[in-house]
Coordinates of C-alpha atoms in Angstrom, one line a residue:
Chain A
X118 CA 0.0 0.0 0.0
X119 CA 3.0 2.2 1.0
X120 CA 4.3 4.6 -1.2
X121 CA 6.9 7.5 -2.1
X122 CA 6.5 10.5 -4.3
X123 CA 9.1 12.9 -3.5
X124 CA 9.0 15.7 -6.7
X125 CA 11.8 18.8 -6.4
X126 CA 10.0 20.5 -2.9
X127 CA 6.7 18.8 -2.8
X128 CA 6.6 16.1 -0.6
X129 CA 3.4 13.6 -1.2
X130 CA 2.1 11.8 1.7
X131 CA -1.8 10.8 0.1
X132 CA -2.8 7.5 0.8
X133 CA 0.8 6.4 2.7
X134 CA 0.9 4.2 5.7
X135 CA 3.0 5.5 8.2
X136 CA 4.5 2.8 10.0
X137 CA 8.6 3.5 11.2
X138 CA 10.4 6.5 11.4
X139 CA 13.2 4.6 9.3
X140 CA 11.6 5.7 6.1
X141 CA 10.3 9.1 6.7
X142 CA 13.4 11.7 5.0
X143 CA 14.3 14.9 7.0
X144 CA 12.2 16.3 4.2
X145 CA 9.0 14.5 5.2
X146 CA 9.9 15.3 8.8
X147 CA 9.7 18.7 8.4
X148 CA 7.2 18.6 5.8
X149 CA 4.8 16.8 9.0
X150 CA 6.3 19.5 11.6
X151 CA 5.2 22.3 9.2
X152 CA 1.8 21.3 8.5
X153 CA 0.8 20.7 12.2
X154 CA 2.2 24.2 12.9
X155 CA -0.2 25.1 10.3
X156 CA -2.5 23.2 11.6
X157 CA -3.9 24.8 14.5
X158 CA -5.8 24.3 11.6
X159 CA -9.7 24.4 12.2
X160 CA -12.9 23.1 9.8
X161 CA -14.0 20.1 8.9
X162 CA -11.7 18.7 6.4
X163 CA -12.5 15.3 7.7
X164 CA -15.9 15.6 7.8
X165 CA -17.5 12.2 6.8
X166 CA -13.6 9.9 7.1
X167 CA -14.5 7.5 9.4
X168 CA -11.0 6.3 11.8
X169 CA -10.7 2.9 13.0
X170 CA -8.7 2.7 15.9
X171 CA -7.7 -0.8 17.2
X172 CA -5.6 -1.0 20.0
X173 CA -4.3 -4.4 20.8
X174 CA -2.4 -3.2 23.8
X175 CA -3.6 -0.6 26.8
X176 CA -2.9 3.0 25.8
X177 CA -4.7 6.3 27.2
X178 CA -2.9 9.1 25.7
X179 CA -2.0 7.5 22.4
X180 CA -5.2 6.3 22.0
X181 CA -7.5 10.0 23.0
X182 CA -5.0 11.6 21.2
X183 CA -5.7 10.0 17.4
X184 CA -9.6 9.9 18.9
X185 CA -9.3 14.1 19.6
X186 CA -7.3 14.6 16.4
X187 CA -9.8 13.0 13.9
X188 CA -12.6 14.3 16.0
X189 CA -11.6 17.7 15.9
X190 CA -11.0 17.7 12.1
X191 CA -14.5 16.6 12.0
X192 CA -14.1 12.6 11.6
X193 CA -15.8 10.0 13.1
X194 CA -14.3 7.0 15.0
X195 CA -15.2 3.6 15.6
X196 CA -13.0 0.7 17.2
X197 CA -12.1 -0.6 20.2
X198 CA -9.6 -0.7 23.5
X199 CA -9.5 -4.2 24.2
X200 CA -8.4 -6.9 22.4
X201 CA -10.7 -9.1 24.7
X202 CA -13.7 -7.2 22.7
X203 CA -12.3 -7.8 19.3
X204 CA -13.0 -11.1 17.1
X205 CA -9.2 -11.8 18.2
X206 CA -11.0 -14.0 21.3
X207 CA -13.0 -16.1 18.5
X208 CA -9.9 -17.3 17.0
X209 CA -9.4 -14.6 14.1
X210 CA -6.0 -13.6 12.8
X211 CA -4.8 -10.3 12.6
X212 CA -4.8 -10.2 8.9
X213 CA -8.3 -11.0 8.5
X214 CA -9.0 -8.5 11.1
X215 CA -7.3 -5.6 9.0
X216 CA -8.9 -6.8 5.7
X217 CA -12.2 -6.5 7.2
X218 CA -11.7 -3.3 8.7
X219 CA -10.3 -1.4 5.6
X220 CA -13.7 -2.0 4.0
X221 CA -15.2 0.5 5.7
X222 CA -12.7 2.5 7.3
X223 CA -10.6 5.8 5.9
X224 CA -7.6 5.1 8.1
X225 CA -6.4 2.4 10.5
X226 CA -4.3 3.5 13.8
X227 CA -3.3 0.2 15.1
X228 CA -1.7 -0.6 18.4
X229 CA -0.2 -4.4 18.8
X230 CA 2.0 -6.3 20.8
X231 CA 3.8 -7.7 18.2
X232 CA 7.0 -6.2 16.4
X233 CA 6.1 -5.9 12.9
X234 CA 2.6 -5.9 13.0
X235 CA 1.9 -2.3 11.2
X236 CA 4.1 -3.0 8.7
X237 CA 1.7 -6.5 7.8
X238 CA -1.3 -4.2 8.4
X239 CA -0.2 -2.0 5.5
X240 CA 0.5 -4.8 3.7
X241 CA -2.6 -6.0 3.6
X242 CA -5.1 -3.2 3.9
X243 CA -6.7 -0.9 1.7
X244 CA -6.6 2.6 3.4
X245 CA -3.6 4.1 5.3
X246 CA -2.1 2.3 8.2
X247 CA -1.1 4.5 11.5
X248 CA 1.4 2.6 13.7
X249 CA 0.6 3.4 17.5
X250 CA 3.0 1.1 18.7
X251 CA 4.2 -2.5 17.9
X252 CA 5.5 -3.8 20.4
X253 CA 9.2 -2.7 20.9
X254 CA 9.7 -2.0 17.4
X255 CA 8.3 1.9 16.4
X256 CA 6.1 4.4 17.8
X257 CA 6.8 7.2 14.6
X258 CA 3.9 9.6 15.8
X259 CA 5.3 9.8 19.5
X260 CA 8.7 10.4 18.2
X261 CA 7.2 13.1 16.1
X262 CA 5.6 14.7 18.3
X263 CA 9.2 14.8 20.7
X264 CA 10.3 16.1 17.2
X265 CA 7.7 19.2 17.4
X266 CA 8.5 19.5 21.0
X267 CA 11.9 20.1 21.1
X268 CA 12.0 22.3 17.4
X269 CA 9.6 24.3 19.3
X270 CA 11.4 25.1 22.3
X271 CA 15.4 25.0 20.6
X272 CA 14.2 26.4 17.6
X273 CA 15.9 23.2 15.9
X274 CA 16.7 19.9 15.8
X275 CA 20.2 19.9 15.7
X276 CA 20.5 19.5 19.6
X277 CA 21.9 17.4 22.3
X278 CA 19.8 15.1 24.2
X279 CA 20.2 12.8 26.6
X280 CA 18.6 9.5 26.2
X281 CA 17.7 8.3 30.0
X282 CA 16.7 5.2 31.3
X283 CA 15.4 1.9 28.9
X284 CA 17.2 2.2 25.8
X285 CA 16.6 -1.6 25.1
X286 CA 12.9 -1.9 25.0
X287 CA 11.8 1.6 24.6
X288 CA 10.5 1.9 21.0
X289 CA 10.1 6.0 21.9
X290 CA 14.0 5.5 21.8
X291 CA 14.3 4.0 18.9
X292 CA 11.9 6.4 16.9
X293 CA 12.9 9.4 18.1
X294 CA 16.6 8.5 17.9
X295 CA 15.9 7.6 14.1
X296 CA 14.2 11.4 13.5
X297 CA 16.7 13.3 15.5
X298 CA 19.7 11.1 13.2
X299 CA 18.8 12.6 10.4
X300 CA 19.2 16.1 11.7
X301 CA 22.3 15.2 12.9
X302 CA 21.8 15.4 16.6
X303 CA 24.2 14.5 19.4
X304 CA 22.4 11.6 21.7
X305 CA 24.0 10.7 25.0
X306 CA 22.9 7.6 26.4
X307 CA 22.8 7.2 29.9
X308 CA 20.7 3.2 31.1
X309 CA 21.0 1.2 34.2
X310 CA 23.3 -1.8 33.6
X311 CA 21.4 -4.4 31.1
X312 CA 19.2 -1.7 29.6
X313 CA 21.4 -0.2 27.4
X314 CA 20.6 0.4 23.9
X315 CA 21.8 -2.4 21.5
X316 CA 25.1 -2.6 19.4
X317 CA 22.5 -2.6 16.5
X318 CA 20.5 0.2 17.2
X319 CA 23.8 2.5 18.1
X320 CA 25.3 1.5 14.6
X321 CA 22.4 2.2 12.8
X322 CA 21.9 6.0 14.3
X323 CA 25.6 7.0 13.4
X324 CA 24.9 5.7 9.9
X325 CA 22.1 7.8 9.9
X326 CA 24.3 11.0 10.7
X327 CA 23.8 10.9 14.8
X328 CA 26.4 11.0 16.9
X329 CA 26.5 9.0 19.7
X330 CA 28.1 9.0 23.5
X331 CA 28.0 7.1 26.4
X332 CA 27.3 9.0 29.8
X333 CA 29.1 7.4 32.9
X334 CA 26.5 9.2 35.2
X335 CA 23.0 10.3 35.2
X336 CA 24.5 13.9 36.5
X337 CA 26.5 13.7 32.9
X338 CA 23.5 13.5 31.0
X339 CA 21.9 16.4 32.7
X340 CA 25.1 18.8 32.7
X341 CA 25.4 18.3 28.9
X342 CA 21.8 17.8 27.5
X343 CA 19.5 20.6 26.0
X344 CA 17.0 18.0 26.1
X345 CA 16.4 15.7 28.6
X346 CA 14.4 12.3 27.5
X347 CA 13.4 10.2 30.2
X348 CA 11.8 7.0 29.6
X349 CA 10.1 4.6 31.7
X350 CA 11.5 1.3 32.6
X351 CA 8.7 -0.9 30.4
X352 CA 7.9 -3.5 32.8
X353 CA 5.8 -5.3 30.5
X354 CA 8.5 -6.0 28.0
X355 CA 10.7 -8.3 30.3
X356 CA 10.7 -11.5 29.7
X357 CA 11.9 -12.3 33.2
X358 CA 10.3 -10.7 36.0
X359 CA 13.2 -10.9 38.4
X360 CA 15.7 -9.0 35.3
X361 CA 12.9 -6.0 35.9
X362 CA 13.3 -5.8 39.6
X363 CA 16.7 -5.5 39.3
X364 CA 16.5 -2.6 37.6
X365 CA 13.1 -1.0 38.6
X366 CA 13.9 2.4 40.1
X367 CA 17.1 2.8 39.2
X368 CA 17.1 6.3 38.4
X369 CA 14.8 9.4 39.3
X370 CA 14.9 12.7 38.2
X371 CA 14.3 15.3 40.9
X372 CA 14.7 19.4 41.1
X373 CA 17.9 18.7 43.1
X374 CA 19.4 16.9 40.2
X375 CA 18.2 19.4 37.1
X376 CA 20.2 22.8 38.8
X377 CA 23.5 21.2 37.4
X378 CA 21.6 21.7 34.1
X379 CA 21.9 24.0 31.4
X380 CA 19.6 27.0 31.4
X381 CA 17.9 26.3 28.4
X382 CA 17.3 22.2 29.0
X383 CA 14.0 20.9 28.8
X384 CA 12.9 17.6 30.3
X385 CA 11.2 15.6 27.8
X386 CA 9.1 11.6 28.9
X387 CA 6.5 10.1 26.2
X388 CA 4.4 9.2 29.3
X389 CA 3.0 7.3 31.4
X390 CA 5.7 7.9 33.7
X391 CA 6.3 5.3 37.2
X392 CA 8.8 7.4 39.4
X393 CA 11.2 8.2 37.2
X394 CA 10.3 12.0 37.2
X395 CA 9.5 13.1 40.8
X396 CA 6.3 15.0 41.2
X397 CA 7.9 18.1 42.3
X398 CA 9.6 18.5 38.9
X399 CA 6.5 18.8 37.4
X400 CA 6.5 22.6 39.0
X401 CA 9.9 23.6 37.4
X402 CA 10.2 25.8 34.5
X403 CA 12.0 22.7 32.8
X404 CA 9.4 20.2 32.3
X405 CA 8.0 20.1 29.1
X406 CA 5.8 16.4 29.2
X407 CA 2.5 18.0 29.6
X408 CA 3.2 20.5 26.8
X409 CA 4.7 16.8 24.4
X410 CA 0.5 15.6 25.4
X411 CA -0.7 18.8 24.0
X412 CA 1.3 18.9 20.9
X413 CA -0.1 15.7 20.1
X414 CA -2.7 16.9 18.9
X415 CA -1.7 19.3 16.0
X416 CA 0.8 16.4 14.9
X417 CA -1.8 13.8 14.8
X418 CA -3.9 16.0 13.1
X419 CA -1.0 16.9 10.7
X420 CA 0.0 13.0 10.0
X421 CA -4.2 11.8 9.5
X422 CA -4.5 15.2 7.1
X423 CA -1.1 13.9 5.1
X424 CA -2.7 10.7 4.6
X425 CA -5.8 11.4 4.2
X426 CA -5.1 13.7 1.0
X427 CA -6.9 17.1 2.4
X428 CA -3.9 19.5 3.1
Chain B
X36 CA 49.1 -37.0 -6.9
X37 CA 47.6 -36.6 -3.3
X38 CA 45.8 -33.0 -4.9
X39 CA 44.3 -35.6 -7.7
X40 CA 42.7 -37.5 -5.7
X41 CA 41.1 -34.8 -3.1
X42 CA 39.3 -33.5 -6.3
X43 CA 38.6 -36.0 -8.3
X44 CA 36.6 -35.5 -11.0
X45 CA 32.7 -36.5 -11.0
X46 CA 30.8 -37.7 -13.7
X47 CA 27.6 -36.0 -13.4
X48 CA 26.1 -33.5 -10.9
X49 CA 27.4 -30.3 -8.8
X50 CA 30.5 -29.2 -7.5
X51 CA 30.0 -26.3 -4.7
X52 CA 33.4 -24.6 -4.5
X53 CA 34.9 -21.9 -2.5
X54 CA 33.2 -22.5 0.6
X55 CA 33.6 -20.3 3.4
X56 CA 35.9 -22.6 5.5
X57 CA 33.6 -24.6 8.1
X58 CA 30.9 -24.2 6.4
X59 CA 30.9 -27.5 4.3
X60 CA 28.7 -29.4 6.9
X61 CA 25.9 -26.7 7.3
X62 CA 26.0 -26.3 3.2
X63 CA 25.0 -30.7 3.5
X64 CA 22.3 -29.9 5.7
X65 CA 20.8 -27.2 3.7
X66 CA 21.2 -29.5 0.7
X67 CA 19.3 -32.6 3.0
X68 CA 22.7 -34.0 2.2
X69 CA 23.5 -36.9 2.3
X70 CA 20.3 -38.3 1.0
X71 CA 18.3 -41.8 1.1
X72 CA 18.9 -41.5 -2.8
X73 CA 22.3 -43.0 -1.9
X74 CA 24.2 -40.1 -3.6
X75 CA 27.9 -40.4 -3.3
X76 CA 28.8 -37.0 -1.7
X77 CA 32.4 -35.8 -1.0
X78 CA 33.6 -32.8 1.4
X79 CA 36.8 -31.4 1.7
X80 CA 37.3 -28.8 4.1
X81 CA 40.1 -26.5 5.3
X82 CA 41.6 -27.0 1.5
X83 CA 43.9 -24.2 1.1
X84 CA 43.0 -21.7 -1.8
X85 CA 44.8 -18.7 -2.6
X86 CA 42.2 -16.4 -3.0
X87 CA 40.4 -17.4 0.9
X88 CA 43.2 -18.6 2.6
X89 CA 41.4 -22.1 3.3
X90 CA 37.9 -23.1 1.8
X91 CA 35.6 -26.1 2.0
X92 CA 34.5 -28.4 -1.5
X93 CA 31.5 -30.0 -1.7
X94 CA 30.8 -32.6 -4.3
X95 CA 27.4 -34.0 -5.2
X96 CA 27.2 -37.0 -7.8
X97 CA 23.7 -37.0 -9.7
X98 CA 22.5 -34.0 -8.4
X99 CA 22.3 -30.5 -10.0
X100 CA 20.8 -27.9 -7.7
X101 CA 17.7 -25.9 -8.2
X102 CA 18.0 -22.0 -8.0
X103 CA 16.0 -21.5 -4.4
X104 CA 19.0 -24.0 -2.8
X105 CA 21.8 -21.9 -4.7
X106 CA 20.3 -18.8 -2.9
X107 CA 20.5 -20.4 0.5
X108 CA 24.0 -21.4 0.4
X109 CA 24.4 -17.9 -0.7
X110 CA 23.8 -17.0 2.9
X111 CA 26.5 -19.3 4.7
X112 CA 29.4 -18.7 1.8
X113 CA 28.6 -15.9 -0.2
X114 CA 31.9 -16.7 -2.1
X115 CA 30.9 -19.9 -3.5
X116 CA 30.8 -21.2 -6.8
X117 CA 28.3 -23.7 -7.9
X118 CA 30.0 -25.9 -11.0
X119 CA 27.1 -28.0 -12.7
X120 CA 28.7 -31.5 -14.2
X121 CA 27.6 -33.1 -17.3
X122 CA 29.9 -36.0 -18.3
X123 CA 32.9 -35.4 -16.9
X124 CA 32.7 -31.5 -18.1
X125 CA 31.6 -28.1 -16.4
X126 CA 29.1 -27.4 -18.5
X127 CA 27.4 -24.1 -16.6
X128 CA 29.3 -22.2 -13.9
X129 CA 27.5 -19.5 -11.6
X130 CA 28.7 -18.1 -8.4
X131 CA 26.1 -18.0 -6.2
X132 CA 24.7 -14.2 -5.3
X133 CA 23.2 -12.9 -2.0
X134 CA 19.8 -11.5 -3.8
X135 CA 19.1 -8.1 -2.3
X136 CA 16.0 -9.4 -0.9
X137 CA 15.7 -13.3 1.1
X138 CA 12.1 -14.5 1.3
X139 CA 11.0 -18.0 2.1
X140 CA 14.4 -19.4 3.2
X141 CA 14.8 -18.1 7.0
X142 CA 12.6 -17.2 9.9
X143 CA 13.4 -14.3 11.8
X144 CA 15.1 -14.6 15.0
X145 CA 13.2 -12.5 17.1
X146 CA 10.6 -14.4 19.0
X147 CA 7.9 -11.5 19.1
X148 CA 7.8 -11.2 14.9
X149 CA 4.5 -11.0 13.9
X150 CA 5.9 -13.3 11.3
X151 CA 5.7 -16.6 14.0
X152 CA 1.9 -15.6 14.9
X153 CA 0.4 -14.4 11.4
X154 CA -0.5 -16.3 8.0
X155 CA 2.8 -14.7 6.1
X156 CA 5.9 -15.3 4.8
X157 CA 9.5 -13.9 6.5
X158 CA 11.4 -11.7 4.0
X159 CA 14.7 -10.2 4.9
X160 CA 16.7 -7.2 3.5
X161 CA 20.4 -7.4 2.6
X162 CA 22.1 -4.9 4.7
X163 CA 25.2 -6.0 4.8
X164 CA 27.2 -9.0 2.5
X165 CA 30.1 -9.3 4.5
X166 CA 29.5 -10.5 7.3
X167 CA 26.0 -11.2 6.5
X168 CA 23.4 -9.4 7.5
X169 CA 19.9 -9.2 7.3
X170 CA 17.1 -6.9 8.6
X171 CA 13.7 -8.2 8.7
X172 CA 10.7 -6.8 7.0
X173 CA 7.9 -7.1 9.4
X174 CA 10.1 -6.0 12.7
X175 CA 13.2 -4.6 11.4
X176 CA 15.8 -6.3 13.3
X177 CA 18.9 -7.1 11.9
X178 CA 20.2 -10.8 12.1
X179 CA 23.9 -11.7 12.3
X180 CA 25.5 -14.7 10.9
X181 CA 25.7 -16.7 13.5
X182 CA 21.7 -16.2 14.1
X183 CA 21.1 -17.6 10.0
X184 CA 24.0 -20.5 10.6
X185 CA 21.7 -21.4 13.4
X186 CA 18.9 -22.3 11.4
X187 CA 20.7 -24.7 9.8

């Protein structure tokens, strides 16, 4: 279903799937950023596109985000939260599933468990594909909005950020990492011991023009950072319970720790958060987390506009 | 004379040169080598060669291998050459070439692919030749060699 037409400044994004930030181009970045700049746009370009959003996996914010986006483009949604509520429970595959959908949706946002499973959606459907999530893979429309967040508060995208906490099973990580790459941003990487980010994953951001340190402390990250991106420690991807408990609560962000920081750093965390970020933080002119939830909303908008074919 | 009779000429069937040394054995497997067909099949490994250093030579009598099995030995010894025998002579010669995308041949080696829970095929991308490299399709990570020897 997935396709590319890049003419001389025009970049084409009708009908596309968007599944991994590995094949969006710094020009279709920016080309996304722009139009949900723009798009504090208002109207009803949507009006009578019907969303279906199946999410496979729990989600709030991902999940009301897409759901406020189409809505307030004037778009209707149908779907469900649950897999338990799905024909999943009666024995039906997940290609099935899509094929039936695409017949009477505009546009899938599909959450799974399962690395890989957008990219068969796409494969298989009829009408765009939106990754929300597969598994540990990709999370493209989280890592753009980080994208937004931080070009809105630096100005660019050239920047340093410090990458804190699960860089193994964090696909925020991995997304973002691939979009800030191609700006050629600095990332330091700072992860308890058995969470850091894989030999494979490193190698492929410095091909894609990022340049890449390891931080021996949690006070390096924050002295050198302009941005600081805290992740959770993703319970649910462990395959061994004990291997979590052994790192759960490793780290934690507090006020203390961010006067060290530089004047202009902002603290960054795709959310939910567990205790990584201390409450109290939340009341410092640094944290930006709230504003990422809000931003959401224009880049969502943006992305189901792009695919959609109506800016 | 000893060189003679390491590489004795067969009458009719395939001659799977330039191994990548140690490779010899997993090349038979791939091949369901030795067979119930009662095939005589001769390996010689750690030959020396000047261009590799060492290699490993495979010799099939009566057997002249179809394209998909040329493409999955590509994969363990992307240097190999695959000489087809007719009567004592070489009559085609074709060295086997990594194709830029693998399909059908390998499962991926991550445990959560879609791949092992959904109705469709595993297909690879060729990032790197040497070493071998592959990224998959559905979940995008990247196997090594020793993960594709494995499956062997």
């Amino acid at each position: 279903m997935a396709r590319t037409i890049i003419h001389a400044m025009r970049v084409e994004f009708a009908g596309r799937d968007l599944v991994s930030m590995r094949e969006l181009s710094r020009q279709e970045i920016e080309h996304i950023l722009n139009t949900a700049e723009r798009t504090e746009f208002s109207g009803d370009v949507l009006k009578g596109r019907l969303m279906c959003s199946l999410f496979f996996e729990p989600s709030t914010r991902t999940r009301l985000s897409f759901e406020t986006a189409m809505k307030r483009l004037g778009g209707e949604v149908v779907g469900f939260a649950k897999p338990g509520a799905a024909s999943l429970s009666k024995g039906e595959n997940l290609t099935d599933t899509i094929k039936t959908v695409s017949c009477y949706s505009d546009v899938i946002v599909l959450r799974h468990p399962r690395e890989g499973a957008a990219r068969l959606a796409a494969e298989v459907s009829d009408v765009p594909v939106i990754n929300a999530g597969d598994g540990s893979n990709q999370h493209p429309t989280q890592a753009l909005t980080d994208l937004y967040t931080i070009r809105r508060e630096h100005g660019r995208l050239k920047v340093r950020v410090a990458m804190v906490g699960d860089l193994k099973y964090a696909r925020t990580v991995r997304s973002l990492g691939q979009g800030l790459a191609k700006f050629g941003a600095r990332l330091l990487l700072s992860s308890p011991p058995g969470l850091e980010m894989s030999e494979e994953l490193c190698a492929e951001l410095e091909s894609m023009g990022a340049r890449l340190e390891v931080c021996t402390s949690i006070e390096e990250a924050v002295e050198r950072a302009d941005v600081l991106y805290v992740t959770r420690i993703q319970k649910e991807r462990f395959p061994d319970p004990e291997e979590y408990r052994k790192v759960q609560g490793a780290y934690r962000i507090t006020p203390e720790l961010l006067e060290i920081a530089s004047s202009r750093m902002i603290v960054l965390h795709p959310l939910p958060r567990v205790d990584e970020i201390s409450p109290e933080v939340d009341h410092t002119d640094r944290a930006r987390y709230f504003h990422q939830v809000r931003n959401s909303i224009p880049v969502r908008m943006a992305v189901l506009s792009l695919l959609l074919g109506v800016v | 004379m000893e060189r003679d009779i390491r590489v004795r000429k067969i009458k009719d069937g395939t001659v799977i040169d330039h191994i990548t040394a140690g490779q010899a054995l997993n090349v038979l497997r791939i091949l369901n080598l030795p067979s119930s067909s009662g095939a005589t099949v001769t390996v010689a490994m750690n030959v020396p060669s000047r261009k590799a250093g060492v290699k490993d030579i495979v010799k099939v009598e009566g057997r002249e291998l179809r394209s998909e099995e040329v493409d999955r030995i590509a994969l363990l010894a992307p240097e190999a050459t695959i000489n087809i025998v007719r009567n004592y002579r070489v009559v085609e010669k074709k060295k086997v070439a990594i194709p830029q995308m693998v399909e059908g041949v390998l499962g991926c080696a991550n445990p959560n692919c879609i791949t092992h829970f959904e109705p469709v095929k595993p297909r690879f991308t060729v990032e790197s030749r040497k070493p071998i490299r592959l990224r998959c399709h559905y979940c995008e990570r990247i196997m090594c060699e020793a993960e594709i020897a494995k499956q062997f």
